[in-house]
C-alpha positions as a printed NumPy array, in Angstrom:
array([[  18.432, -123.731,  -17.727],
       [  16.695, -124.644,  -20.998],
       [  18.056, -127.16 ,  -23.481],
       [  19.273, -126.379,  -27.005],
       [  20.23 , -128.755,  -29.797],
       [  20.785, -128.127,  -33.482],
       [  22.688, -129.409,  -36.425],
       [  23.408, -129.526,  -40.124],
       [  24.058, -132.928,  -41.67 ],
       [  23.698, -135.051,  -44.794],
       [  20.457, -136.724,  -43.712],
       [  17.159, -135.765,  -42.07 ],
       [  18.035, -133.92 ,  -38.846],
       [  14.63 , -134.357,  -37.16 ],
       [  15.273, -137.713,  -35.369],
       [  18.524, -136.363,  -33.912],
       [  16.789, -133.223,  -32.658],
       [  14.093, -135.258,  -30.9  ],
       [  16.518, -137.737,  -29.316],
       [  18.738, -134.86 ,  -28.185],
       [  15.789, -133.071,  -26.601],
       [  14.979, -136.202,  -24.623],
       [  18.489, -136.185,  -23.2  ],
       [  18.201, -132.487,  -22.402],
       [  14.797, -132.733,  -20.772],
       [  16.375, -132.521,  -17.335],
       [  17.297, -128.914,  -18.235],
       [  13.739, -127.862,  -19.055],
       [  10.476, -129.667,  -19.569],
       [   7.657, -127.109,  -19.614],
       [   7.419, -127.181,  -23.395],
       [   9.458, -128.185,  -26.433],
       [   9.757, -127.434,  -30.102],
       [  11.872, -127.629,  -33.234],
       [  12.216, -125.878,  -36.554],
       [  13.854, -127.301,  -39.666],
       [  14.701, -125.801,  -43.021],
       [  12.838, -128.109,  -45.363],
       [  13.368, -129.067,  -48.993],
       [  11.451, -125.996,  -50.142],
       [  13.874, -123.763,  -48.204],
       [  11.129, -122.794,  -45.75 ],
       [  11.101, -122.844,  -41.955],
       [   8.885, -125.668,  -40.69 ],
       [   8.081, -125.546,  -36.974],
       [   6.443, -127.957,  -34.523],
       [   5.846, -127.092,  -30.842],
       [   4.04 , -128.593,  -27.861],
       [   3.428, -127.751,  -24.22 ],
       [   4.632, -130.259,  -21.634],
       [   7.1  , -133.083,  -22.111],
       [   9.186, -133.818,  -25.178],
       [   7.   , -136.855,  -25.875],
       [   4.137, -134.444,  -26.617],
       [   6.276, -132.809,  -29.276],
       [   7.299, -136.175,  -30.666],
       [   3.66 , -137.195,  -31.029],
       [   2.988, -134.044,  -33.059],
       [   5.757, -134.727,  -35.582],
       [   5.051, -136.421,  -38.875],
       [   8.475, -137.729,  -39.844],
       [   7.486, -137.854,  -43.517],
       [   6.715, -134.161,  -43.741],
       [   8.933, -132.634,  -41.018],
       [  12.107, -133.357,  -42.915],
       [  15.253, -131.335,  -43.468],
       [  19.025, -131.432,  -43.165],
       [  19.366, -128.358,  -40.946],
       [  17.406, -127.55 ,  -37.808],
       [  17.355, -126.323,  -34.217],
       [  15.3  , -127.459,  -31.228],
       [  14.623, -126.474,  -27.64 ],
       [  13.184, -127.782,  -24.401],
       [  12.018, -124.918,  -22.2  ],
       [  12.051, -123.995,  -18.52 ],
       [   9.661, -121.049,  -18.392],
       [  10.936, -117.606,  -17.385],
       [   8.979, -114.974,  -19.339],
       [   5.541, -116.328,  -20.177],
       [   3.615, -119.386,  -19.059],
       [   4.553, -122.875,  -20.312],
       [   2.172, -122.884,  -23.283],
       [   2.563, -123.797,  -26.94 ],
       [   2.639, -120.156,  -28.054],
       [   5.55 , -119.482,  -25.688],
       [   7.481, -122.592,  -26.662],
       [  10.631, -122.162,  -28.749],
       [  11.622, -121.869,  -31.551],
       [  10.364, -118.363,  -32.306],
       [  10.109, -117.203,  -35.904],
       [  10.028, -113.743,  -37.425],
       [   8.307, -113.272,  -40.802],
       [   9.398, -116.704,  -42.005],
       [  12.973, -115.433,  -42.291],
       [  14.532, -116.094,  -38.87 ],
       [  14.147, -119.036,  -36.479],
       [  15.65 , -118.762,  -32.984],
       [  16.045, -120.894,  -29.878],
       [  17.336, -119.223,  -26.738],
       [  18.554, -120.086,  -23.274],
       [  18.814, -117.198,  -20.809],
       [  17.026, -113.943,  -20.048],
       [  17.146, -110.704,  -22.025],
       [  16.855, -108.119,  -19.269],
       [  16.051, -105.165,  -21.547],
       [  13.43 , -107.048,  -23.552],
       [  10.583, -104.661,  -22.598],
       [  12.533, -101.689,  -23.894],
       [  13.37 , -103.54 ,  -27.11 ],
       [   9.808, -104.83 ,  -27.468],
       [   8.386, -101.306,  -27.371],
       [  10.883, -100.216,  -30.032],
       [  10.084, -103.207,  -32.224],
       [   6.33 , -102.726,  -31.909],
       [   6.802,  -99.137,  -33.034],
       [   8.678, -100.496,  -36.044],
       [   5.71 , -102.697,  -36.924],
       [   6.782, -106.041,  -35.508],
       [   3.976, -108.28 ,  -34.221],
       [   4.386, -110.351,  -31.072],
       [   2.65 , -113.717,  -30.797],
       [   4.167, -114.83 ,  -27.448],
       [   4.874, -113.503,  -23.963],
       [   8.555, -114.423,  -24.081],
       [  11.679, -112.295,  -24.104],
       [  13.069, -114.578,  -26.823],
       [  10.776, -113.225,  -29.522],
       [  12.601, -109.898,  -29.464],
       [  15.769, -111.794,  -30.483],
       [  14.084, -113.111,  -33.621],
       [  12.799, -109.645,  -34.512],
       [  16.148, -107.97 ,  -33.799],
       [  18.011, -110.396,  -36.061],
       [  15.358, -110.036,  -38.752],
       [  15.8  , -106.267,  -38.621],
       [  19.61 , -106.347,  -38.846],
       [  19.406, -108.974,  -41.583],
       [  17.852, -106.4  ,  -43.912],
       [  21.087, -104.451,  -44.259],
       [  23.69 , -107.083,  -43.371],
       [  25.915, -109.276,  -45.489],
       [  24.433, -112.558,  -44.302],
       [  23.068, -114.093,  -41.132],
       [  26.377, -114.041,  -39.263],
       [  26.726, -110.276,  -39.602],
       [  23.076, -109.822,  -38.622],
       [  23.536, -111.787,  -35.411],
       [  26.761, -109.953,  -34.595],
       [  24.894, -106.639,  -34.857],
       [  21.781, -107.784,  -33.012],
       [  23.47 , -109.226,  -29.931],
       [  25.122, -105.889,  -29.223],
       [  21.658, -104.554,  -28.315],
       [  20.922, -107.291,  -25.763],
       [  21.463, -106.976,  -22.018],
       [  21.355, -110.137,  -19.941],
       [  22.269, -113.748,  -20.607],
       [  21.823, -115.737,  -23.765],
       [  22.824, -118.84 ,  -25.604],
       [  21.155, -118.711,  -29.015],
       [  21.018, -120.763,  -32.181],
       [  19.656, -119.207,  -35.38 ],
       [  18.727, -120.441,  -38.852],
       [  17.3  , -118.604,  -41.869],
       [  16.174, -119.362,  -45.43 ],
       [  18.236, -116.301,  -46.378],
       [  21.397, -118.305,  -45.51 ],
       [  20.208, -121.901,  -45.877],
       [  23.516, -123.66 ,  -45.266],
       [  24.342, -121.99 ,  -41.945],
       [  23.559, -122.157,  -38.229],
       [  24.724, -119.131,  -36.262],
       [  25.235, -119.563,  -32.518],
       [  26.184, -117.043,  -29.843],
       [  26.798, -117.28 ,  -26.122],
       [  26.909, -114.748,  -23.319],
       [  26.339, -116.186,  -19.88 ],
       [  24.704, -119.399,  -21.126],
       [  26.844, -122.344,  -22.22 ],
       [  26.963, -123.726,  -25.761],
       [  29.08 , -126.513,  -27.195],
       [  29.73 , -127.356,  -30.835],
       [  29.87 , -131.016,  -31.821],
       [  32.278, -131.816,  -34.642],
       [  30.98 , -134.837,  -36.548],
       [  32.051, -136.932,  -39.537],
       [  28.744, -136.366,  -41.321],
       [  27.932, -132.896,  -40.111],
       [  28.345, -130.343,  -37.358],
       [  26.102, -129.767,  -34.39 ],
       [  25.383, -127.485,  -31.441],
       [  23.916, -128.063,  -27.986],
       [  23.74 , -126.565,  -24.533],
       [  25.193, -129.812,  -23.131],
       [  27.421, -132.378,  -24.799],
       [  25.219, -135.246,  -23.548],
       [  22.699, -134.357,  -26.281],
       [  25.21 , -135.151,  -29.026],
       [  26.96 , -138.323,  -27.852],
       [  25.216, -140.413,  -30.509],
       [  26.844, -138.428,  -33.315],
       [  30.221, -137.276,  -31.979],
       [  32.715, -137.295,  -29.138],
       [  34.569, -134.242,  -30.496],
       [  33.538, -130.908,  -28.994],
       [  34.413, -127.234,  -29.084],
       [  33.392, -125.352,  -25.948],
       [  32.513, -121.785,  -26.835],
       [  33.88 , -119.068,  -24.584],
       [  32.091, -116.022,  -23.232],
       [  31.064, -113.684,  -26.045],
       [  31.827, -116.145,  -28.858],
       [  29.743, -116.247,  -32.036],
       [  30.134, -119.167,  -34.457],
       [  29.096, -119.806,  -38.033],
       [  28.443, -123.536,  -38.52 ],
       [  28.078, -125.206,  -41.91 ],
       [  28.118, -128.829,  -43.037],
       [  31.898, -128.915,  -43.329],
       [  33.195, -125.832,  -41.501],
       [  33.119, -124.03 ,  -38.164],
       [  34.205, -120.393,  -37.955],
       [  34.353, -118.73 ,  -34.531],
       [  34.577, -115.056,  -33.611],
       [  35.243, -113.654,  -30.152],
       [  33.348, -110.844,  -28.435],
       [  35.333, -108.3  ,  -30.464],
       [  34.271, -110.023,  -33.717],
       [  37.834, -111.195,  -34.316],
       [  38.158, -114.68 ,  -35.809],
       [  39.69 , -117.105,  -33.323],
       [  40.523, -120.789,  -32.983],
       [  39.074, -122.894,  -30.167],
       [  40.48 , -126.317,  -29.331],
       [  38.597, -129.487,  -30.189],
       [  38.356, -131.74 ,  -27.142],
       [  37.416, -135.403,  -26.95 ],
       [  34.66 , -136.251,  -24.481],
       [  35.134, -139.239,  -22.211],
       [  31.399, -139.537,  -21.555],
       [  29.749, -142.828,  -22.459],
       [  26.094, -143.392,  -23.342],
       [  25.74 , -145.767,  -20.397],
       [  26.622, -142.881,  -18.067],
       [  23.531, -140.964,  -19.141],
       [  21.08 , -143.864,  -19.066],
       [  19.128, -145.041,  -16.003],
       [  20.232, -148.631,  -16.473],
       [  18.294, -150.902,  -14.131],
       [  17.204, -148.066,  -11.848],
       [  13.712, -146.57 ,  -11.778],
       [  14.98 , -142.994,  -11.705],
       [  18.173, -141.07 ,  -12.318],
       [  18.097, -139.854,   -8.719],
       [  18.046, -143.419,   -7.413],
       [  20.906, -144.37 ,   -9.731],
       [  22.945, -141.354,   -8.664],
       [  22.387, -142.039,   -4.961],
       [  23.798, -145.529,   -5.433],
       [  26.695, -144.265,   -7.577],
       [  28.11 , -142.286,   -4.656],
       [  30.64 , -144.871,   -3.437],
       [  32.247, -144.892,   -6.896],
       [  31.921, -141.126,   -7.384],
       [  33.742, -140.489,   -4.109],
       [  36.425, -143.048,   -4.933],
       [  36.933, -141.317,   -8.295],
       [  37.136, -137.891,   -6.614],
       [  39.794, -139.143,   -4.202],
       [  41.819, -140.925,   -6.872],
       [  45.192, -139.268,   -7.557],
       [  44.404, -136.57 ,   -4.987],
       [  45.751, -138.429,   -1.952],
       [  48.57 , -140.802,   -1.14 ],
       [  48.513, -143.38 ,    1.631],
       [  48.708, -140.698,    4.296],
       [  48.716, -137.298,    2.616],
       [  46.553, -134.881,    0.606],
       [  48.248, -133.702,   -2.59 ],
       [  48.052, -129.913,   -2.594],
       [  49.016, -129.898,   -6.264],
       [  45.59 , -131.423,   -7.023],
       [  44.223, -127.877,   -6.662],
       [  46.673, -126.473,   -9.229],
       [  50.404, -126.064,   -9.618],
       [  50.283, -122.658,   -7.88 ],
       [  48.057, -123.888,   -5.049],
       [  50.77 , -124.288,   -2.408],
       [  52.078, -120.737,   -2.85 ],
       [  48.548, -119.332,   -2.826],
       [  47.395, -121.349,    0.191],
       [  50.402, -120.19 ,    2.215],
       [  49.529, -116.534,    1.55 ],
       [  45.796, -116.536,    2.221],
       [  44.462, -115.051,    5.452],
       [  40.714, -115.232,    4.82 ],
       [  38.292, -117.425,    2.917],
       [  35.014, -116.392,    1.294],
       [  32.718, -119.121,   -0.057],
       [  29.981, -118.307,   -2.568],
       [  27.396, -120.823,   -3.772],
       [  23.689, -121.512,   -4.299],
       [  21.283, -124.25 ,   -3.236],
       [  22.854, -127.606,   -2.46 ],
       [  26.341, -126.215,   -3.115],
       [  25.677, -123.56 ,   -0.466],
       [  24.912, -126.31 ,    2.05 ],
       [  28.23 , -127.958,    1.184],
       [  29.941, -124.641,    1.804],
       [  28.309, -124.367,    5.246],
       [  29.864, -127.675,    6.245],
       [  33.205, -126.494,    4.88 ],
       [  33.104, -123.383,    7.073],
       [  33.237, -125.623,   10.14 ],
       [  36.077, -127.687,    8.7  ],
       [  38.186, -124.768,    7.491],
       [  37.98 , -122.9  ,   10.789],
       [  38.372, -126.044,   12.898],
       [  41.132, -127.725,   10.912],
       [  42.899, -124.973,    8.975],
       [  42.22 , -122.191,   11.515],
       [  41.343, -119.745,    8.689],
       [  38.48 , -117.239,    9.179],
       [  35.805, -118.376,    6.727],
       [  32.623, -116.709,    5.552],
       [  29.919, -118.096,    3.317],
       [  27.109, -116.344,    1.515],
       [  24.425, -117.067,   -1.045],
       [  25.727, -115.847,   -4.396],
       [  22.534, -114.062,   -5.409],
       [  22.751, -111.86 ,   -2.296],
       [  26.511, -111.384,   -2.207],
       [  26.796, -109.888,   -5.684],
       [  24.205, -107.183,   -5.019],
       [  25.683, -105.631,   -1.911],
       [  29.017, -103.985,   -1.157],
       [  30.939, -106.654,    0.744],
       [  34.276, -105.904,    2.324],
       [  36.819, -107.9  ,    0.345],
       [  40.031, -108.223,    2.285],
       [  43.412, -108.688,    0.676],
       [  44.79 , -112.222,    0.634],
       [  41.326, -113.742,    0.5  ],
       [  40.712, -117.078,   -1.176],
       [  37.411, -116.683,   -3.   ],
       [  35.847, -120.143,   -3.373],
       [  32.957, -120.81 ,   -5.74 ],
       [  31.087, -124.12 ,   -5.621],
       [  28.852, -125.266,   -8.472],
       [  27.868, -128.598,   -9.983],
       [  27.569, -127.209,  -13.501],
       [  30.1  , -124.397,  -13.324],
       [  27.53 , -122.219,  -15.096],
       [  25.395, -121.055,  -12.143],
       [  24.665, -117.475,  -13.146],
       [  24.734, -115.782,   -9.734],
       [  27.896, -117.599,   -8.638],
       [  29.674, -116.783,  -11.87 ],
       [  28.709, -113.111,  -11.754],
       [  29.777, -112.86 ,   -8.109],
       [  33.236, -114.137,   -9.075],
       [  33.481, -111.652,  -11.934],
       [  32.425, -108.759,   -9.721],
       [  34.955, -109.612,   -7.019],
       [  37.816, -109.932,   -9.493],
       [  37.069, -106.426,  -10.755],
       [  36.951, -104.943,   -7.259],
       [  40.064, -106.449,   -5.731],
       [  43.091, -107.766,   -7.594],
       [  44.686, -109.049,   -4.388],
       [  42.428, -112.046,   -4.014],
       [  42.812, -115.58 ,   -5.286],
       [  40.   , -117.695,   -6.705],
       [  39.258, -121.401,   -6.569],
       [  36.276, -123.214,   -8.022],
       [  35.014, -126.632,   -6.995],
       [  33.045, -127.89 ,   -9.943],
       [  31.897, -131.041,  -11.743],
       [  32.326, -129.798,  -15.335],
       [  35.81 , -129.384,  -16.757],
       [  34.903, -127.001,  -19.576],
       [  32.588, -124.708,  -17.622],
       [  32.782, -120.935,  -17.293],
       [  33.796, -121.122,  -13.628],
       [  36.747, -123.381,  -14.39 ],
       [  37.93 , -121.045,  -17.13 ],
       [  37.59 , -117.902,  -15.039],
       [  39.035, -119.188,  -11.739],
       [  42.697, -119.152,  -10.834],
       [  42.554, -122.632,   -9.315],
       [  40.197, -125.479,  -10.164],
       [  39.32 , -128.685,   -8.356],
       [  37.062, -131.025,  -10.313],
       [  34.709, -133.308,   -8.476],
       [  34.617, -136.543,  -10.422],
       [  30.951, -137.183,   -9.784],
       [  30.206, -138.008,  -13.4  ],
       [  27.07 , -136.874,  -15.187],
       [  24.248, -135.973,  -12.803],
       [  20.866, -135.907,  -14.548],
       [  18.44 , -135.851,  -11.602],
       [  17.469, -132.288,  -10.766],
       [  17.856, -132.929,   -7.027],
       [  21.613, -133.119,   -6.514],
       [  22.993, -136.168,   -4.692],
       [  26.423, -137.388,   -5.756],
       [  27.469, -133.857,   -6.719],
       [  26.865, -132.794,   -3.103],
       [  28.839, -135.588,   -1.457],
       [  31.757, -135.201,   -3.861],
       [  31.755, -131.474,   -3.137],
       [  32.046, -132.31 ,    0.561],
       [  34.955, -134.659,   -0.135],
       [  36.66 , -131.954,   -2.195],
       [  36.194, -129.384,    0.574],
       [  37.568, -131.829,    3.127],
       [  40.711, -132.255,    1.031],
       [  40.958, -128.486,    0.72 ],
       [  40.67 , -128.008,    4.485],
       [  43.543, -130.395,    5.085],
       [  45.716, -128.933,    2.324],
       [  45.303, -125.359,    3.581],
       [  45.724, -126.47 ,    7.186],
       [  49.023, -128.153,    6.378],
       [  50.261, -125.098,    4.452],
       [  49.554, -122.992,    7.554],
       [  51.189, -125.461,    9.935],
       [  47.88 , -126.307,   11.614],
       [  47.658, -129.969,   10.593],
       [  50.232, -132.447,   11.814],
       [  51.3  , -135.467,    9.786],
       [  49.462, -137.691,   12.267],
       [  46.227, -135.71 ,   11.944],
       [  46.471, -135.696,    8.176],
       [  46.991, -139.44 ,    8.039],
       [  43.944, -140.023,   10.243],
       [  41.755, -137.83 ,    8.006],
       [  43.039, -139.497,    4.832],
       [  42.336, -142.912,    6.357],
       [  38.774, -141.807,    7.104],
       [  38.284, -140.485,    3.581],
       [  39.5  , -143.755,    2.095],
       [  36.873, -145.575,    4.159],
       [  34.019, -143.461,    2.777],
       [  33.   , -145.675,   -0.18 ],
       [  32.585, -148.678,    2.141],
       [  30.772, -146.644,    4.783],
       [  28.352, -145.282,    2.192],
       [  27.571, -148.788,    0.994],
       [  26.75 , -149.673,    4.592],
       [  24.454, -146.646,    4.883],
       [  22.724, -147.572,    1.61 ],
       [  22.01 , -151.001,    3.063],
       [  19.496, -149.327,    5.411],
       [  17.197, -148.576,    2.463],
       [  14.48 , -151.085,    3.412],
       [  14.067, -149.539,    6.866],
       [  13.91 , -146.091,    5.31 ],
       [  11.225, -147.248,    2.859],
       [   9.035, -148.241,    5.819],
       [   9.575, -144.847,    7.447],
       [   8.73 , -143.079,    4.193],
       [   5.278, -144.655,    4.22 ],
       [   4.402, -142.621,    7.302],
       [   4.805, -139.404,    5.245],
       [   1.949, -140.192,    2.87 ],
       [  -0.399, -137.64 ,    4.427],
       [   2.199, -135.247,    5.822],
       [   2.59 , -131.706,    4.532],
       [   5.258, -130.307,    6.869],
       [   8.49 , -131.589,    8.407],
       [  11.328, -130.308,   10.576],
       [  14.978, -131.355,   10.342],
       [  17.377, -130.933,   13.26 ],
       [  21.141, -131.031,   13.541],
       [  23.908, -129.418,   15.555],
       [  27.263, -128.089,   14.437],
       [  28.024, -129.079,   10.828],
       [  25.017, -131.416,   10.994],
       [  22.775, -128.365,   10.823],
       [  23.965, -127.92 ,    7.231],
       [  23.249, -131.599,    6.572],
       [  19.765, -131.114,    8.043],
       [  19.331, -128.164,    5.666],
       [  20.281, -130.386,    2.745],
       [  17.84 , -133.06 ,    3.919],
       [  15.047, -130.492,    4.134],
       [  15.92 , -129.134,    0.701],
       [  15.754, -132.606,   -0.857],
       [  12.349, -133.306,    0.704],
       [  11.012, -129.967,   -0.524],
       [  12.413, -130.37 ,   -4.013],
       [  10.982, -133.736,   -4.941],
       [   8.041, -134.48 ,   -2.611],
       [   6.712, -130.892,   -2.266],
       [   6.477, -131.263,    1.514],
       [   7.198, -128.   ,    3.288],
       [  10.365, -128.727,    5.251],
       [  12.621, -126.553,    7.375],
       [  15.908, -127.202,    9.119],
       [  17.049, -125.695,   12.405],
       [  19.996, -125.997,   14.737],
       [  18.5  , -128.206,   17.439],
       [  19.41 , -125.679,   20.119],
       [  17.234, -123.047,   18.404],
       [  13.99 , -124.956,   18.942],
       [  13.104, -123.08 ,   22.1  ],
       [  13.52 , -119.766,   20.283],
       [  10.427, -120.176,   18.158],
       [  10.341, -123.272,   15.929],
       [   9.073, -125.539,   18.717],
       [   5.679, -123.856,   18.231],
       [   5.386, -125.737,   14.928],
       [   5.647, -129.178,   16.452],
       [   2.563, -131.375,   16.711],
       [   1.545, -134.933,   15.861],
       [   1.223, -134.079,   12.159],
       [   4.72 , -132.629,   11.815],
       [   7.434, -135.305,   11.711],
       [  10.856, -134.33 ,   13.037],
       [  13.998, -135.829,   11.527],
       [  17.228, -135.544,   13.489],
       [  20.841, -136.432,   12.756],
       [  22.727, -137.757,   15.786],
       [  26.453, -138.374,   15.327],
       [  28.545, -139.384,   18.315],
       [  30.255, -136.038,   18.883],
       [  30.706, -133.428,   21.589],
       [  27.198, -132.059,   21.02 ],
       [  25.425, -135.412,   21.384],
       [  24.203, -134.86 ,   24.971],
       [  22.829, -131.456,   24.018],
       [  21.047, -132.999,   21.045],
       [  19.527, -135.729,   23.208],
       [  18.036, -133.074,   25.463],
       [  16.593, -131.317,   22.411],
       [  15.039, -134.585,   21.259],
       [  13.328, -135.011,   24.62 ],
       [  11.829, -131.542,   24.218],
       [  10.453, -132.487,   20.815],
       [   9.089, -135.843,   21.887],
       [   7.204, -134.335,   24.81 ],
       [   5.186, -132.306,   22.256],
       [   3.832, -135.477,   20.63 ],
       [   5.733, -135.376,   17.345],
       [   6.571, -138.396,   15.229],
       [  10.37 , -138.563,   15.287],
       [  13.049, -140.184,   13.175],
       [  16.647, -140.228,   14.373],
       [  19.52 , -141.314,   12.182],
       [  22.284, -142.125,   14.621],
       [  25.806, -143.344,   14.986],
       [  25.591, -146.79 ,   16.603],
       [  27.606, -145.407,   19.506],
       [  25.217, -142.499,   20.047],
       [  22.682, -144.758,   21.782],
       [  19.686, -142.466,   21.592],
       [  17.097, -143.647,   24.154],
       [  14.147, -145.475,   22.497],
       [  10.713, -143.907,   23.049],
       [   7.202, -144.439,   21.732],
       [   6.791, -142.697,   18.393],
       [  10.564, -142.497,   17.933],
       [  12.193, -144.454,   15.112],
       [  15.949, -144.9  ,   15.445],
       [  18.018, -145.964,   12.425],
       [  21.701, -146.744,   13.138],
       [  23.653, -145.664,   10.07 ],
       [  27.248, -146.4  ,   10.956],
       [  29.653, -146.077,   13.851],
       [  32.84 , -144.41 ,   14.976],
       [  32.726, -141.602,   12.438],
       [  35.081, -138.647,   12.512],
       [  34.281, -134.969,   12.042],
       [  35.021, -135.239,    8.315],
       [  33.252, -138.475,    7.453],
       [  30.147, -137.986,    9.614],
       [  28.468, -135.179,    7.584],
       [  29.04 , -137.102,    4.351],
       [  27.654, -140.402,    5.632],
       [  24.601, -138.874,    7.337],
       [  23.638, -137.274,    4.028],
       [  22.855, -140.705,    2.553],
       [  19.774, -141.68 ,    4.619],
       [  18.292, -138.208,    4.118],
       [  18.617, -138.633,    0.35 ],
       [  16.978, -142.055,    0.501],
       [  14.176, -140.749,    2.7  ],
       [  13.347, -137.896,    0.34 ],
       [  13.455, -140.233,   -2.657],
       [  11.064, -142.786,   -1.185],
       [   8.695, -140.151,    0.206],
       [   8.504, -138.684,   -3.303],
       [   7.617, -142.117,   -4.703],
       [   4.808, -142.425,   -2.169],
       [   3.598, -138.917,   -2.972],
       [   3.606, -139.78 ,   -6.673],
       [   5.691, -136.808,   -7.802],
       [   8.082, -136.622,  -10.733],
       [  11.316, -137.504,   -8.96 ],
       [  13.823, -136.59 ,  -11.656],
       [  11.983, -133.527,  -12.952],
       [  10.214, -131.851,  -10.016],
       [   7.85 , -129.039,  -10.86 ],
       [   9.236, -125.544,  -11.424],
       [  12.861, -126.713,  -11.191],
       [  15.642, -127.268,  -13.688],
       [  19.084, -128.748,  -13.24 ],
       [  21.369, -125.928,  -14.216],
       [  20.359, -122.405,  -13.17 ],
       [  22.015, -120.279,  -15.83 ],
       [  19.752, -117.258,  -15.332],
       [  19.272, -115.016,  -12.316]])
């Protein structure tokens, strides 16, 4: 959720901390701060509310100077986004801490610490971490031992980085539920919540595992597992390039990522299909045996990934003939679901660190050993990939914009491949059917380019939303899930209240919302539900609404006054249609946000990776 960067090197660390925070700003941008251990062996802190640039303006590079430091960009949980609540937090000049996550028992610990004489200067849960480490430091053999003792009192999720004048050559980091990566450099060692923050100094990374605590010095890295036993973790070379995390010639990351979708989908398909067949082994070497055994499928996800799962439910039941259920992770993990034997438990997450999804997987694995797990994820070294039996990586590349675009469409492609692979293993997909689906998938990059070519028409439509505050999205069948994704995008970045409904549900209540000030956006593929949808559109139009219909050229929706029809493509199949119709909805939300003047890449109250409940 928040962003962490730190390091110990031979030169002044401050410029690296600031540049890293800028790269991490997509993870949190309510406030930012850093603390360095200066030449006098004292903690020197600078903080600012708002964007990282505010922090940068407060830093005097001549005086804020040191070879070891930690920094943080915050997405507020406990406490408003003010300077006093910004990280790092310091206790008695002896301990500086940055923290990503939520300490669930912080009130209990705060009361104890206040009774012990500790003073609180913020409203955050993080301050109790600084005090707890300060307390254990009094009778510990160094900062590492103090952190190892302190974290045992915390309940919740945390990724922390700690420095202290008491151990001036060390950074101690610990993770439980929140990701941390160590960067191994030639001139120092570093830590961050995301490797993108460190690409200027290294391509060599160690991905800490759940419960790990590490002691980082200028020339050494020592890691201990959750049992405090020293362990070795592999060093991996990142393939990320700086150009992948820059906007290039685009105005926003979201715009760039929308237009990267043809390549992202081509990359996701590469080596996963042949000329006429889906390679089941792409899901893991045990995938075929597992797929043949499964009798049920349960999908768990949040947000945009949940919408992808809704589309997959249609595909899996239609193509593979497997009973499929989908549920929001945050609800699933807090009830007592019936988990049937021989269930394939699918988690979908862009980051692979989504807290609710990850905890749902862990809970299910404890309750029933006779299930199999598969994650569809964009990050190879994430917690979900490590804790799932099977993994399928979407090759979307780095996605910086908070509103997911290419991650969503590559998830859909991945789920389409899965539907075919399972269907074939169960004898439900013939060679002819499989070849037709593979042919359609191979056509996706070209079809998306064609859909993107409609941008100018969509820009004109977006202008009509300037003074709109509500919108309805309609779709039928799997297109209802696409309508939900379109509504979510509009809400996320333009702050227009938007809802999505199955078009056939209009008469059961939502039609009362329709008037001339509420635009209605419909998705009209040429499928078996088209005639039903056309009747629904007539019902809407008769209530005086402004309407926008994105259609298959063969759908031939009847033109009417106040109805804008945008042909997107033609002759789409049941697999390709949901993916292609996503594109104009992304473009519409993007251009409406520009007209509304919102922060497209960093919409208010949102962060990219939700690593807390």
